GROMACS .gro file of C-alpha atoms in nm:
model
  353
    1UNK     CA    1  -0.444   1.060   0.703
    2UNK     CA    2  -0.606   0.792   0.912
    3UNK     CA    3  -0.987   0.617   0.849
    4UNK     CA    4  -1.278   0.851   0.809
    5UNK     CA    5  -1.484   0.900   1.134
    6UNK     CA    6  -1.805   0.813   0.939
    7UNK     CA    7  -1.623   0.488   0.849
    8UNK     CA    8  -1.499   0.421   1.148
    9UNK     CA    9  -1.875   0.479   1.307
   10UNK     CA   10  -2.026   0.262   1.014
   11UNK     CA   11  -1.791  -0.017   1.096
   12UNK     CA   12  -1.914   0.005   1.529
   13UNK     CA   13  -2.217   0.020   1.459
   14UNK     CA   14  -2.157  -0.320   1.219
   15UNK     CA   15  -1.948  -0.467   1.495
   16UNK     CA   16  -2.279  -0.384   1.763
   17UNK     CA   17  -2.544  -0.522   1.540
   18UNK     CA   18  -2.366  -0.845   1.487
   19UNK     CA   19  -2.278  -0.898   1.855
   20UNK     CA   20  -2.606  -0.890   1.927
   21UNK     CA   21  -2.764  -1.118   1.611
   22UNK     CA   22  -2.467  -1.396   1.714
   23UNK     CA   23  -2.533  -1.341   2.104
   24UNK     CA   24  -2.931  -1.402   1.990
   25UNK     CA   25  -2.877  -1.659   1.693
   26UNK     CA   26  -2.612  -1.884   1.849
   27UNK     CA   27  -2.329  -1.979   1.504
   28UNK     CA   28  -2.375  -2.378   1.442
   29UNK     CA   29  -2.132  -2.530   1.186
   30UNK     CA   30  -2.399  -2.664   0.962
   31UNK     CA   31  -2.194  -2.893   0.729
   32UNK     CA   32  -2.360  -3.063   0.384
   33UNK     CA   33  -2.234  -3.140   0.053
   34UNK     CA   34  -2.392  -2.923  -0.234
   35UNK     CA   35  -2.486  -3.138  -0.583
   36UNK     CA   36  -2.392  -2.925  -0.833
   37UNK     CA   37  -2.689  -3.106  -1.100
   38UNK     CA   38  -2.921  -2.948  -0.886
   39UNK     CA   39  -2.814  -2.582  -0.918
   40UNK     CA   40  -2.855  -2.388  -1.207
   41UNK     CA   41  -2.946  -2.006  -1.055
   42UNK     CA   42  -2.693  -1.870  -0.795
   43UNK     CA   43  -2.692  -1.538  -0.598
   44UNK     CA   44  -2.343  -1.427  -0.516
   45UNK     CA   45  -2.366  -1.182  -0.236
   46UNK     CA   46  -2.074  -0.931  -0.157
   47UNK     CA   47  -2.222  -0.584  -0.096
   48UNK     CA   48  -1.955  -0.377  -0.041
   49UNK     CA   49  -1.813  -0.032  -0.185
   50UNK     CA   50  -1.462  -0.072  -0.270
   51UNK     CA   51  -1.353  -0.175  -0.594
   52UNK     CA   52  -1.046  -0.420  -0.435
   53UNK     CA   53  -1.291  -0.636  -0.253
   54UNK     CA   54  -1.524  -0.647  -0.581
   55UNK     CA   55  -1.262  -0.751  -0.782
   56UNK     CA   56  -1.176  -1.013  -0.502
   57UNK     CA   57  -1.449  -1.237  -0.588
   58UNK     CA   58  -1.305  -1.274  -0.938
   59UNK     CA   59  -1.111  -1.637  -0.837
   60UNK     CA   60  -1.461  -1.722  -0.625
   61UNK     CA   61  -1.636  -1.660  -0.976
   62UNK     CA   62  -1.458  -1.851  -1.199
   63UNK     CA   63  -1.404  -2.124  -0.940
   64UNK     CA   64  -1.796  -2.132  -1.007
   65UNK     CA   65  -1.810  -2.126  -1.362
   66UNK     CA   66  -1.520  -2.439  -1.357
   67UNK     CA   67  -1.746  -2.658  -1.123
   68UNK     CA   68  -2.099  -2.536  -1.273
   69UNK     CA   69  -2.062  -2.461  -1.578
   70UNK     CA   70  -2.394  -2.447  -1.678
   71UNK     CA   71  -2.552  -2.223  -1.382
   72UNK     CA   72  -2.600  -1.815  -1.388
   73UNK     CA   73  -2.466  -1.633  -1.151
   74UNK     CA   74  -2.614  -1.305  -1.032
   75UNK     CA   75  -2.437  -1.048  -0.779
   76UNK     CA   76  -2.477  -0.843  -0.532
   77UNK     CA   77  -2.245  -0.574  -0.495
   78UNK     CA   78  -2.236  -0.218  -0.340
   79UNK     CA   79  -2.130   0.066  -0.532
   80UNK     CA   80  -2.325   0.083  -0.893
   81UNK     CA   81  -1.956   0.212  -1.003
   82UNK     CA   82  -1.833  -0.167  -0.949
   83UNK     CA   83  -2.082  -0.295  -1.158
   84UNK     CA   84  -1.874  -0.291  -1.468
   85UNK     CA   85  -1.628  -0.486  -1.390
   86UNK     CA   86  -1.790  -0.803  -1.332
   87UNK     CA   87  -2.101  -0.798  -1.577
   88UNK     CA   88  -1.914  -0.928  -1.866
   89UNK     CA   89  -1.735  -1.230  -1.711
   90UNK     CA   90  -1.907  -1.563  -1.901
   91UNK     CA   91  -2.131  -1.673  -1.630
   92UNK     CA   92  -2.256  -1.369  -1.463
   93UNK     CA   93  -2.604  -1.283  -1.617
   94UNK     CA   94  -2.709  -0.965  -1.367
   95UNK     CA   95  -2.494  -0.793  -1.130
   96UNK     CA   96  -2.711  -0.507  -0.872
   97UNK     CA   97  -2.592  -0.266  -0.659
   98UNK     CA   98  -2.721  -0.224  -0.360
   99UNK     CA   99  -2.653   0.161  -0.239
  100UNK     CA  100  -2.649   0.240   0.121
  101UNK     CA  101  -2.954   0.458   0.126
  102UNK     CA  102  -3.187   0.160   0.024
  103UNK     CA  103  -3.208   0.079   0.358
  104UNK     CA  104  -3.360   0.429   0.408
  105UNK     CA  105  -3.621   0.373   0.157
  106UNK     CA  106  -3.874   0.103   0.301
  107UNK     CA  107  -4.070   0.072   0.001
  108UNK     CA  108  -3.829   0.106  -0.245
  109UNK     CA  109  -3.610  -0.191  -0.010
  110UNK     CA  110  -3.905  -0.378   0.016
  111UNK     CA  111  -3.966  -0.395  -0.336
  112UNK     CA  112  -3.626  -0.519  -0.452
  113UNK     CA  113  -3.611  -0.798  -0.221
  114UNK     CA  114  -3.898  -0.874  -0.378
  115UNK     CA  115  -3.780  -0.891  -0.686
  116UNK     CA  116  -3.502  -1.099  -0.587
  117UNK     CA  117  -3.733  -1.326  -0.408
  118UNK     CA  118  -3.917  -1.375  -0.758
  119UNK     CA  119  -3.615  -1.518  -0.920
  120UNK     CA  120  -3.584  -1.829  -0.742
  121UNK     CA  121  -3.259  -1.924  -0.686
  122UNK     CA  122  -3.124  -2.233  -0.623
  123UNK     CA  123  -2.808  -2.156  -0.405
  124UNK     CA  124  -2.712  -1.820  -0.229
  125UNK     CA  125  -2.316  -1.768  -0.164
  126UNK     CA  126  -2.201  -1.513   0.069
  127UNK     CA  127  -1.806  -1.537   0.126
  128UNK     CA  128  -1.766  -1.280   0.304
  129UNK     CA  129  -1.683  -1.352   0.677
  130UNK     CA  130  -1.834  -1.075   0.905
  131UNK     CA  131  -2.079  -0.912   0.655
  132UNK     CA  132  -2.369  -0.783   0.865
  133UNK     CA  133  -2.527  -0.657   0.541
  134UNK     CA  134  -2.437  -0.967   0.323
  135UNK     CA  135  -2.600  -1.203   0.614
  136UNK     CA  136  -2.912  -0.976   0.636
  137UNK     CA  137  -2.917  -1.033   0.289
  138UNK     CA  138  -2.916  -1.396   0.267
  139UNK     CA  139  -3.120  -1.398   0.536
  140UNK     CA  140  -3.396  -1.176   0.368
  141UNK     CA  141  -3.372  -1.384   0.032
  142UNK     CA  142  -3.526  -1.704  -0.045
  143UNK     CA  143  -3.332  -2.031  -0.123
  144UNK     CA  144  -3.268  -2.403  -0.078
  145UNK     CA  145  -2.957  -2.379  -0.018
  146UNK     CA  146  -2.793  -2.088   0.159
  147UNK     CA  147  -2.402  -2.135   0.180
  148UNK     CA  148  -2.109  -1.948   0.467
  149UNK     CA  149  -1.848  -1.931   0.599
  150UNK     CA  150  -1.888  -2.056   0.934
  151UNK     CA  151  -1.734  -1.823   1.214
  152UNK     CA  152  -1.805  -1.845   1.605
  153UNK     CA  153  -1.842  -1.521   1.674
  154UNK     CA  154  -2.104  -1.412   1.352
  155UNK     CA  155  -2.427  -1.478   1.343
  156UNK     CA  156  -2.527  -1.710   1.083
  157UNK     CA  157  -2.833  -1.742   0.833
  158UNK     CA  158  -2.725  -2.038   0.627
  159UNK     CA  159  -2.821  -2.403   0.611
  160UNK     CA  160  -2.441  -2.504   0.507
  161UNK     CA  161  -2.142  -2.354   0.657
  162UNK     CA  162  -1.775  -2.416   0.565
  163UNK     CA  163  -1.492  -2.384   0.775
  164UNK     CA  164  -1.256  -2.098   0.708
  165UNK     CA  165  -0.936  -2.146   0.530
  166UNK     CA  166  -0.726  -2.007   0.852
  167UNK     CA  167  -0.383  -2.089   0.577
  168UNK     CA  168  -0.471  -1.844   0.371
  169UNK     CA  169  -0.358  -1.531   0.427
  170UNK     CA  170  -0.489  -1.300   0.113
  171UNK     CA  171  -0.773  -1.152   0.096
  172UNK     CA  172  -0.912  -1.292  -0.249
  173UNK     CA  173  -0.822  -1.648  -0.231
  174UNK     CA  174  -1.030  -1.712   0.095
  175UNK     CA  175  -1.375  -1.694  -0.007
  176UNK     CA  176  -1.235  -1.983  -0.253
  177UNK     CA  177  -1.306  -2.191   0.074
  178UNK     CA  178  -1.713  -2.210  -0.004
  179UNK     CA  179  -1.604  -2.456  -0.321
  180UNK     CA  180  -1.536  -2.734  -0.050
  181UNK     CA  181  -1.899  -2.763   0.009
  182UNK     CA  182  -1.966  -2.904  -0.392
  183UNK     CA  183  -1.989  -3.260  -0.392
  184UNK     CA  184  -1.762  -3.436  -0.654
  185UNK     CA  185  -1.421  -3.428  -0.737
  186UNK     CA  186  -1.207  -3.142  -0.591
  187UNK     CA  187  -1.055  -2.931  -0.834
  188UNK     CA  188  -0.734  -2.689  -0.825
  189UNK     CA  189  -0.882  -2.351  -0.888
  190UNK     CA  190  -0.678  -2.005  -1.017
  191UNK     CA  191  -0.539  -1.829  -0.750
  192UNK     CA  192  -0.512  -1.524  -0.896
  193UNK     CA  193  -0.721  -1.240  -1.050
  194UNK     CA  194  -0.912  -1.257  -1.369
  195UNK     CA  195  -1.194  -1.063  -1.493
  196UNK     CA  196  -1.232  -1.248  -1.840
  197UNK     CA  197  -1.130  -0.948  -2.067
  198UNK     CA  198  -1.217  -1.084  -2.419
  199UNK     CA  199  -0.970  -1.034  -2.740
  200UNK     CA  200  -1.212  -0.723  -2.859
  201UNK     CA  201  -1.186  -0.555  -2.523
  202UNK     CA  202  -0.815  -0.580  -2.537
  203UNK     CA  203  -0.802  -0.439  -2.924
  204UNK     CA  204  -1.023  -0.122  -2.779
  205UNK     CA  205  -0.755  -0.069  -2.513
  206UNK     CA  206  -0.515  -0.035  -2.777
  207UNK     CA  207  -0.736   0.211  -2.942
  208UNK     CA  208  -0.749   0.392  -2.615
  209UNK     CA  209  -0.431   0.407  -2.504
  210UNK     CA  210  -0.276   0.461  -2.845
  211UNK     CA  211  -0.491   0.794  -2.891
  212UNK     CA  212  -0.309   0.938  -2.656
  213UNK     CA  213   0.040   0.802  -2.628
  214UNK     CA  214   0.195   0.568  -2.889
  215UNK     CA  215   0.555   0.384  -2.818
  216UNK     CA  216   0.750   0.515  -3.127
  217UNK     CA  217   1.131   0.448  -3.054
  218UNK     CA  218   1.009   0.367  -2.690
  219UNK     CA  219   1.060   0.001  -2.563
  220UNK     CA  220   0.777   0.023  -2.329
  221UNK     CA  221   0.446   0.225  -2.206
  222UNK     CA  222   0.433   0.181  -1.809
  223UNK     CA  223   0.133   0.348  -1.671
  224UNK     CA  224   0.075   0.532  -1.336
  225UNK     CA  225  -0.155   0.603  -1.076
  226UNK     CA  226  -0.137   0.792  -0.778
  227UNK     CA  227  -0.463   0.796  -0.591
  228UNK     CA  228  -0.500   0.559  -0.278
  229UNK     CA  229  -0.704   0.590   0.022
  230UNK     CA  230  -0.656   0.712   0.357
  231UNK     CA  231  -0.244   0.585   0.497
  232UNK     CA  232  -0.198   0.397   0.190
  233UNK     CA  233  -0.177   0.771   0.008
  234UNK     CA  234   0.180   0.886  -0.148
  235UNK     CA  235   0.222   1.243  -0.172
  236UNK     CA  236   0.278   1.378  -0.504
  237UNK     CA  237   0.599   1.536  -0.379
  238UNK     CA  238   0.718   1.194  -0.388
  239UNK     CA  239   0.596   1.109  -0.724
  240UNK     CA  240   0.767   1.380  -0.885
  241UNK     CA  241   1.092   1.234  -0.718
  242UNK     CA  242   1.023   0.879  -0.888
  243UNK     CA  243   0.909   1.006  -1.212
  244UNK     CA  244   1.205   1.173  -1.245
  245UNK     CA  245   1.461   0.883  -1.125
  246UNK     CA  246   1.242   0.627  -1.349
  247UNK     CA  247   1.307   0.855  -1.646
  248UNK     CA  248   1.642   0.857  -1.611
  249UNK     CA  249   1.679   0.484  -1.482
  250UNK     CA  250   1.491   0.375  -1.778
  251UNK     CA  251   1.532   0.633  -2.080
  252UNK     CA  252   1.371   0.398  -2.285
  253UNK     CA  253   1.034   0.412  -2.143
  254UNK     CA  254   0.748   0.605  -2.211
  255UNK     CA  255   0.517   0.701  -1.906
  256UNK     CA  256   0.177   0.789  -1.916
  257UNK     CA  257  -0.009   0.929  -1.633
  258UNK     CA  258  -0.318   0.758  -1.547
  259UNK     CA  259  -0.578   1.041  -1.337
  260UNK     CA  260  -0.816   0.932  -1.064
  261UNK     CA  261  -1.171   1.126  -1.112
  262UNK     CA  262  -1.102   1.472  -1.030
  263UNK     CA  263  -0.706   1.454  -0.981
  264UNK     CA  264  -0.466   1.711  -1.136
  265UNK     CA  265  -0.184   1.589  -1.395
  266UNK     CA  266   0.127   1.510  -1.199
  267UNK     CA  267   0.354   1.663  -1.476
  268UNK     CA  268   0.330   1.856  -1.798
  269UNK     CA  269   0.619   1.625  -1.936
  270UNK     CA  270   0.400   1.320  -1.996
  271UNK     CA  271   0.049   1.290  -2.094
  272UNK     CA  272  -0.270   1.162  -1.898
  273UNK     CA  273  -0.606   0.944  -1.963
  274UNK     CA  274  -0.891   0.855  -1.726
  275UNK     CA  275  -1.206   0.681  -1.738
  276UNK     CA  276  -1.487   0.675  -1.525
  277UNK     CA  277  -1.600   0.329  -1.630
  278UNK     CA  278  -1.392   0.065  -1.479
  279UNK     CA  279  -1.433  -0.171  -1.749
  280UNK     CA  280  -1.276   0.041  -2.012
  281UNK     CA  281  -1.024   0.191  -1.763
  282UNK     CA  282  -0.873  -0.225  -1.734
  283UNK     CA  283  -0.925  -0.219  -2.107
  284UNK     CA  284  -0.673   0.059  -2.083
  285UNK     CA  285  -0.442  -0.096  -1.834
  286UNK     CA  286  -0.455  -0.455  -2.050
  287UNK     CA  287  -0.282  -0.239  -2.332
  288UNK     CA  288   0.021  -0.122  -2.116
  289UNK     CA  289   0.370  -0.298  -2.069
  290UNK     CA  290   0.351  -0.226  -1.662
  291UNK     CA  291   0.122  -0.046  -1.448
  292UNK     CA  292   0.279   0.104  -1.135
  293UNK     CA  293   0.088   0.223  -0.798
  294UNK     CA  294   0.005   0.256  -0.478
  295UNK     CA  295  -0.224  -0.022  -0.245
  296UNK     CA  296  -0.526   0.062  -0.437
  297UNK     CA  297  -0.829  -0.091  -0.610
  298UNK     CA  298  -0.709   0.033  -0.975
  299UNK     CA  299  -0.384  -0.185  -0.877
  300UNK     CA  300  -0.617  -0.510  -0.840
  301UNK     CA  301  -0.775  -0.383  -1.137
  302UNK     CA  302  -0.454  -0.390  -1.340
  303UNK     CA  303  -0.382  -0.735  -1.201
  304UNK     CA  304  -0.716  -0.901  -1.309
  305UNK     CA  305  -0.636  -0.731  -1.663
  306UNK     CA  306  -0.318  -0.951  -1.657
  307UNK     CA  307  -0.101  -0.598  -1.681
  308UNK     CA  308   0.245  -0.652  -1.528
  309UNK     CA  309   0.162  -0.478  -1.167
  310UNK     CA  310   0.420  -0.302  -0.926
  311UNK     CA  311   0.260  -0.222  -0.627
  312UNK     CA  312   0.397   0.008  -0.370
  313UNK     CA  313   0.322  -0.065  -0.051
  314UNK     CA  314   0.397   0.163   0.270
  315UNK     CA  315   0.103   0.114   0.489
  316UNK     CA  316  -0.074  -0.215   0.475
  317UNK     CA  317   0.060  -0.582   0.434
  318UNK     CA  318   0.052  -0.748   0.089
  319UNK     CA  319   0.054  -1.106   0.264
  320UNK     CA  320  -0.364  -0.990   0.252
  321UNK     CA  321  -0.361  -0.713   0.001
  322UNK     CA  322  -0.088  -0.760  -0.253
  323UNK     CA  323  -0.144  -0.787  -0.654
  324UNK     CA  324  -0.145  -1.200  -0.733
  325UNK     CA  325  -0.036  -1.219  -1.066
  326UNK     CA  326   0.263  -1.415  -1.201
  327UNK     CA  327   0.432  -1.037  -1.317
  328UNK     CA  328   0.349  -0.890  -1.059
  329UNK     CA  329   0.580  -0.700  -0.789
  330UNK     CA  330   0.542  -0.584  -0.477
  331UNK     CA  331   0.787  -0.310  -0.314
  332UNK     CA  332   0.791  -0.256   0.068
  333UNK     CA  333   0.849   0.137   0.002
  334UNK     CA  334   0.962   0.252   0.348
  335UNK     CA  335   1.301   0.188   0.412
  336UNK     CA  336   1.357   0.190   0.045
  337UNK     CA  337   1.513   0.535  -0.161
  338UNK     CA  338   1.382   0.646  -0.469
  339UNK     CA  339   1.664   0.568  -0.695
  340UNK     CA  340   1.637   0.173  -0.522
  341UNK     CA  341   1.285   0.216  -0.585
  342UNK     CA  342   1.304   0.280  -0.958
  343UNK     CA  343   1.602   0.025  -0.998
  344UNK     CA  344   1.367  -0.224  -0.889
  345UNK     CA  345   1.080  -0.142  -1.112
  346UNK     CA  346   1.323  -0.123  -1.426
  347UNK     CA  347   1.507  -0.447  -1.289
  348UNK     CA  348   1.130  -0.633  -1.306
  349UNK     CA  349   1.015  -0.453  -1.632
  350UNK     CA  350   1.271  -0.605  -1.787
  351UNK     CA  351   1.262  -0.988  -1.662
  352UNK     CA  352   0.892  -1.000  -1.741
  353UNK     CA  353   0.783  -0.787  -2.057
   0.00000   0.00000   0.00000
């Protein structure tokens, strides 16, 4: 299964619209150094609808919080469903979705920039290169200081701009390029995922988990998850395959099947849990030994939760899109059987729980 027409017309029409802004509004490296004294309300911008790139501004965030410790941030995202994860991290104070058919309400758009226009910030951020939507945006909302990525071929609406960090490969480490614009003393900033789950959050996963699978002469609890989008998809066929070779691989593991809205149990032999809100679903995954799955947003998810992450890869390159934690794995599934599969896993449960 390839990308959805509708996406791939979405992202044409994106690719149109900002040829023509940076053809009209030529880019200009605008370079400045930010104080951070003088900023106390921020407006993170990063509408988009996947819950992977969401959770990618979790190093960004806390990069924030470590230099300005004493300003607010509040967000911009794209689906409302995202919204949990990133409200309770210490220095976010609102997070807002912005849903695609906004722009197909004038008043109702009209207003809400309004809003946002009442709430004076002091600095918008947008690190996301390319973002017709988050430009328009920062364009549309008023602020001192407006801060970019700078790229040649995007057009632009900031008064600072920051080169790109072309040695960075992944994904979620290179909006961390917008903290060379604060003046002061550089600092070395987490390069990995982190969405601040407190010590109560992590005693309800217990509480969550344990209602429906408990460890009794077990050694571990490994979770997994089986939904994935478009190429990045493993059959279920397959699944069965590696459930089966994991069990016997590593008899002393209990497995608990964790569902995707809507999705059927994989097998009567273990049990299941879901949750709709993301928040309690990393709750969930904080209270697991390992967490195995496909390239998929719940697998960031896991990884922010500091949860011992395998990820499977067979379509897309972790260099960009891999899980960043210490414990974490990543398997290159193609070439690979299912018994050398499972081996692996059990080989890396073992070293790091």
């Amino acid at each position: 299964m390839g990308i959805p027409l509708h996406s791939k017309i979405r992202r044409h029409l994106r690719s149109v619209l900002n040829f023509i802004l940076a053809k009209r509004f030529t880019p200009r490296q605008k370079t400045g150094k930010i104080d951070p004294e003088k900023i106390k309300k921020i407006l993170l911008i990063r509408i988009n609808y996947r819950i992977g790139n969401i959770i990618f501004t979790t190093p960004l965030i806390r990069a924030l919080e470590k230099k300005l410790p004493d300003a607010k941030i509040d967000m911009l995202v794209g689906a409302s469903f995202t919204k949990p994860i990133i409200e309770k991290m210490p220095n976010v104070h609102e997070v807002y979705p912005v849903p695609r058919s906004l722009i197909k309400q004038p008043i109702a758009f009209y207003r809400f920039i309004r809003m946002l226009n009442q709430k004076r910030y002091d600095l918008i951020i947008s690190p996301a290169t390319g973002s017709v939507s988050a430009n328009i945006a920062a364009f549309l909302i008023q602020a001192p200081l407006k801060l970019g990525i700078f790229r040649p071929d995007t057009w632009l609406p900031f008064n600072i701009t920051v080169p790109a960090d072309e040695k960075t490969l992944h994904e979620a480490l290179k909006p961390l390029a917008v903290m060379e614009a604060f003046a002061g003393t550089p600092h070395r900033y987490n390069r990995f995922l982190d969405i601040a789950l407190t010590p109560k959050e992590r005693e309800e996963g217990k509480k969550l988990l344990h209602e429906k699978i408990t460890k009794g002469e077990k050694k571990y609890i490994v979770g997994l998850f089986r939904d994935a989008r478009n190429d990045k998809k493993i059959a279920d066929t397959w699944w069965k395959t590696y459930l089966h070779e994991m069990q016997k691989t590593a008899p002393e593991t209990a497995f608990i099947d964790i569902l995707a809205p809507g999705q059927s149990p994989l097998s009567e032999e273990i049990p299941t849990i879901s949750s709709k809100n993301l928040r309690n679903l990393a709750k969930i995954f904080s209270a697991l030994d390992a967490f195995i799955c496909a390239d998929t947003g719940p697998m960031h998810l896991a990884s922010a939760s500091m949860t011992p992450t395998i990820a499977l890869f067979n379509a897309t390159d972790p260099a960009y899109y891999g899980p960043l934690g210490e414990k974490d794995k990543t398997l290159q599934i193609n070439e690979m059987t299912t018994e050398e599969i499972a081996a692996a896993c059990r080989e890396h449960i073992d070293r790091v729980v």
